[in-house]
Coordinates of C-alpha atoms in Angstrom, one line a residue:
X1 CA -47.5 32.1 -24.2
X2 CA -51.0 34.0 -23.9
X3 CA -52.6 31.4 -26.0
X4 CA -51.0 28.1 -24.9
X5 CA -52.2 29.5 -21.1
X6 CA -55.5 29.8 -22.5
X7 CA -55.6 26.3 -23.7
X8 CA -54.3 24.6 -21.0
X9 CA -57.6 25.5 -18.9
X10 CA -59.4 24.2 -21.8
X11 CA -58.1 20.9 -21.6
X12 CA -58.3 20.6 -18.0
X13 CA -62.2 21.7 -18.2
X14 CA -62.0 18.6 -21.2
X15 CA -60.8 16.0 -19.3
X16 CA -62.6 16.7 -16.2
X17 CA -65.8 16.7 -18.4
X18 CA -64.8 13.3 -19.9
X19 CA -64.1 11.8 -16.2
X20 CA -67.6 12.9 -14.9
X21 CA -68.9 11.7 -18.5
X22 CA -67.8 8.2 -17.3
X23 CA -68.7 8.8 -14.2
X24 CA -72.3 9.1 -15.1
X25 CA -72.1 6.4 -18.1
X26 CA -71.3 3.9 -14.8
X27 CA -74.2 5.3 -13.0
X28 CA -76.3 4.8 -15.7
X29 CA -74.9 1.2 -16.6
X30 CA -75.3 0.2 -13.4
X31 CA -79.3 1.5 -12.7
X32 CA -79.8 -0.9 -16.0
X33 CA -78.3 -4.0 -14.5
X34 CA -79.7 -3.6 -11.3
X35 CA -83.4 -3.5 -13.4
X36 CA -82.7 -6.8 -14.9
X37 CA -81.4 -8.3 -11.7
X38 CA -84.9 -7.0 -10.0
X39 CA -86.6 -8.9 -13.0
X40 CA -87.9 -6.0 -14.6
X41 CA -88.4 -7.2 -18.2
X42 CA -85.2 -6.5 -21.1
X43 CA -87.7 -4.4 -23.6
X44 CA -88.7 -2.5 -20.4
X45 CA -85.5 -1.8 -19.4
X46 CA -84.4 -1.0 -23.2
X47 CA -87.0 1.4 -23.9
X48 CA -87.1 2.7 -20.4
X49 CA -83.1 3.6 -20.9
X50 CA -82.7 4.4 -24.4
X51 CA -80.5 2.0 -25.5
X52 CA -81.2 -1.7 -28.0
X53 CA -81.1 -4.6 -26.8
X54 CA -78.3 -6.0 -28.0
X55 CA -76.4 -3.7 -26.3
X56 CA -78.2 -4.5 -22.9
X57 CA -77.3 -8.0 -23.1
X58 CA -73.8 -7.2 -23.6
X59 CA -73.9 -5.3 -20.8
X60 CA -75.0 -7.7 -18.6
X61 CA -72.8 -10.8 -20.1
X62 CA -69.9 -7.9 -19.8
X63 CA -70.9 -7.3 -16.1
X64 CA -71.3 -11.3 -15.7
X65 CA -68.1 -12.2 -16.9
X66 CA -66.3 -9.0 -15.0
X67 CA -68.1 -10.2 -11.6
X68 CA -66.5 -13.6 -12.2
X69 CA -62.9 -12.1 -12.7
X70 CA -63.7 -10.1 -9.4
X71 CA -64.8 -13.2 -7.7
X72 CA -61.8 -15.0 -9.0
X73 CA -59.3 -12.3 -7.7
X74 CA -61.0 -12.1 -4.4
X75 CA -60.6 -15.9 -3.9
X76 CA -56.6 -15.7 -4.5
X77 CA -56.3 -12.8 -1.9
X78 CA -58.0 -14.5 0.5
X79 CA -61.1 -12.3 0.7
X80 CA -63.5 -14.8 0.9
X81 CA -66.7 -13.0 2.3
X82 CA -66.4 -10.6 -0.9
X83 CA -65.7 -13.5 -3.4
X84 CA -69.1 -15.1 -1.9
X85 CA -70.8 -12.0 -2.6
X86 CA -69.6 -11.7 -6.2
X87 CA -70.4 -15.4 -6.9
X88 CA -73.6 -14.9 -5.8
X89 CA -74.2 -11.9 -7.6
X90 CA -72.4 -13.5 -11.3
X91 CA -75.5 -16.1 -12.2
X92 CA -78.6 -13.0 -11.1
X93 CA -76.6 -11.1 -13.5
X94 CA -76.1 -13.6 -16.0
X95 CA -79.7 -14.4 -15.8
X96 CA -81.3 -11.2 -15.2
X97 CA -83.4 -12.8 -12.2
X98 CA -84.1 -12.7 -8.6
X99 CA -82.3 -15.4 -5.8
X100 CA -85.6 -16.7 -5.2
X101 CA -85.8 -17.8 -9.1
X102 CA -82.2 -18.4 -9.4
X103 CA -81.8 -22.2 -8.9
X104 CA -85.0 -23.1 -11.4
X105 CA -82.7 -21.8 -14.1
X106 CA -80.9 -24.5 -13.6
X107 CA -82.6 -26.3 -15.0
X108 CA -82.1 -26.9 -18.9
X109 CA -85.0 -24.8 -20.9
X110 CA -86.3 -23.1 -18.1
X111 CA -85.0 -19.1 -18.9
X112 CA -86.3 -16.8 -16.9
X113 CA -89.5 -15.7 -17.8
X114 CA -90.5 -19.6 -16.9
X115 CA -88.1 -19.7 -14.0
X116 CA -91.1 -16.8 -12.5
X117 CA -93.9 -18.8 -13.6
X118 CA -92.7 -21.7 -11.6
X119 CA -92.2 -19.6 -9.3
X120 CA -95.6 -18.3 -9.2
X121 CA -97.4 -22.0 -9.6
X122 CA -95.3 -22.8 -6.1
X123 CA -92.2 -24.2 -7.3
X124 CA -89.6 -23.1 -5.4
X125 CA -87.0 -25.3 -6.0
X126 CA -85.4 -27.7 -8.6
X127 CA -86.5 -30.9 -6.2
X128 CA -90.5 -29.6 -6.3
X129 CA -90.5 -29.4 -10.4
X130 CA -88.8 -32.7 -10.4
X131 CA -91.5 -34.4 -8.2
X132 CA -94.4 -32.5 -9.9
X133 CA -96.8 -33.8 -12.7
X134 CA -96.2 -32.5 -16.4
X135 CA -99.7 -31.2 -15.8
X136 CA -99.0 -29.1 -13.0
X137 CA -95.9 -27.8 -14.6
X138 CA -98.0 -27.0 -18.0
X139 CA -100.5 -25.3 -16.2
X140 CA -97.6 -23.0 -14.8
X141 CA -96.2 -22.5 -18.3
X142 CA -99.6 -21.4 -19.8
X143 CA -99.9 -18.0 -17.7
X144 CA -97.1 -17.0 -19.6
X145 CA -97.2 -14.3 -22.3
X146 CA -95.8 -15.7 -25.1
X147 CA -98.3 -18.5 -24.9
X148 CA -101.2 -16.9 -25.2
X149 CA -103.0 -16.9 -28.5
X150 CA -106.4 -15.0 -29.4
X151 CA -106.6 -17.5 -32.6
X152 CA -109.8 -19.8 -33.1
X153 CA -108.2 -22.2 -35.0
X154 CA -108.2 -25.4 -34.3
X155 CA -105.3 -26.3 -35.4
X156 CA -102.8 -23.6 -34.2
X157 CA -105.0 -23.8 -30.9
X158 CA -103.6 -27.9 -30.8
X159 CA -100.3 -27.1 -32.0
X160 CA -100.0 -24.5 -29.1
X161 CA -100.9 -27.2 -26.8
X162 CA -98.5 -29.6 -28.0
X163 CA -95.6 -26.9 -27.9
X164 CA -96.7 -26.5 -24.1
X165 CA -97.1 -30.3 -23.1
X166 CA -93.4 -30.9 -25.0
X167 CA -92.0 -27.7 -23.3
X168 CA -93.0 -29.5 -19.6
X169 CA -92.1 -32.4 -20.3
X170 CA -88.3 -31.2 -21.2
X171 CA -88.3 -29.2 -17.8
X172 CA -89.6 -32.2 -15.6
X173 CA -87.4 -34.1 -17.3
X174 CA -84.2 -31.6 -16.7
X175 CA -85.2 -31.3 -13.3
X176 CA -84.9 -35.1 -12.2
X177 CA -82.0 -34.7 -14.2
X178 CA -80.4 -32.1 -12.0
X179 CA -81.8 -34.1 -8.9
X180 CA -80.0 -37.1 -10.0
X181 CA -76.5 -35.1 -10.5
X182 CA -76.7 -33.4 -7.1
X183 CA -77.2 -36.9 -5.6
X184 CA -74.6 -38.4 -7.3
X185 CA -72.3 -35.6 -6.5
X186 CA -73.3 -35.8 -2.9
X187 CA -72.6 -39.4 -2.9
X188 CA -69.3 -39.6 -4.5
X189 CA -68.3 -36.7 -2.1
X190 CA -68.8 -39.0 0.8
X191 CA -67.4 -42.4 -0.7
X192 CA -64.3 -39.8 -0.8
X193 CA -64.5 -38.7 2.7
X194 CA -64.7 -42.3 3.7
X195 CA -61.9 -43.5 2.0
X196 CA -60.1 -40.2 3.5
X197 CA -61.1 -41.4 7.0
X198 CA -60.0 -44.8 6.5
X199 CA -56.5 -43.7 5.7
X200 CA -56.4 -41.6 8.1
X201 CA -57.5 -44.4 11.1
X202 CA -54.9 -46.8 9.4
X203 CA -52.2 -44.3 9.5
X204 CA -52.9 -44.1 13.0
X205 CA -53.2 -47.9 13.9
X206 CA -49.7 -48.2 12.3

């Protein structure tokens, strides 16, 4: 009897140390994703936390795809300010960037590191990169960091070139691409609302 009252503090002290472990796991999960949602760079975040990379990015597709289910379950009970929230927050998440940058990674090849260099250059939305010249857009691709090159060689310095001229072409060309869907959508979307309005003034006239 002595020992088994002995023990059962033990456990107790056990579990509550195992709750506030998770407790504190949470706290520090959530510190990391709200990093990445700041834009403060993955290796930064990595090193700055102590954890790979790989498991960062499973994190944040984990917390991604969990923000969907939340937004999801929000929508069937009718809370529709929260579900707004979470659908707002699922893509920053997803892409580890701010709102402002958000709709540039949209576009296809533009990840985030690019999606801030536009941002920087003055492109602010997906309708701007679509209207701009290739040479604007790879002037704005060029400040990043994984295009810069101390090499003299000729030849890698030209092959660098051509990887950036080729990279702003696909984004200019994803961007009108985007434009034109959003049109399209918009259009079809008021074709059907005419249609709807026309039955409705012919049920009326009958």
């Amino acid at each position: 009897l002595a020992a088994s009252s002995r023990s059962a503090p033990l456990a107790q002290k056990r579990l509550e140390w195992e709750r506030m472990d998770a407790v504190h796991r949470r706290f520090y999960a959530a510190l990391a994703l709200n990093d990445l949602v700041a834009e403060v760079p993955a290796r930064t975040v990595a090193k700055a936390y102590g954890v790979p990379r790989g498991s960062l990015q499973a994190l944040q597709a984990m917390a991604a795809s969990y923000c969907g289910m939340v937004s999801q379950l929000c929508r069937r009970l009718r809370w529709h300010e929260m579900a707004s929230l979470f659908e707002a927050l699922e893509p920053r998440l997803n892409f580890g960037v701010s709102a402002d940058a958000l709709p540039l990674c949209q576009i296809p090849s533009v990840y985030p590191a690019r999606a801030k260099a536009l941002l920087a250059a003055g492109f602010a939305t997906v309708e701007a990169v679509a209207r701009a010249k290739v040479g604007d857009i790879e002037a704005a691709l060029r400040q990043l960091h994984q295009f810069e090159s101390n090499t003299t060689d000729a030849e890698a310095s030209r092959r660098q070139d051509e990887v950036i001229r080729n990279a702003a072409r696909v984004i200019q060309r994803g961007a009108q691409q985007r434009v034109t869907e959003e049109v399209q959508l918009l259009e079809d979307e008021a074709n059907a609302q005419q249609r709807q309005l026309r039955r409705t003034l012919a049920g009326l006239a009958a």
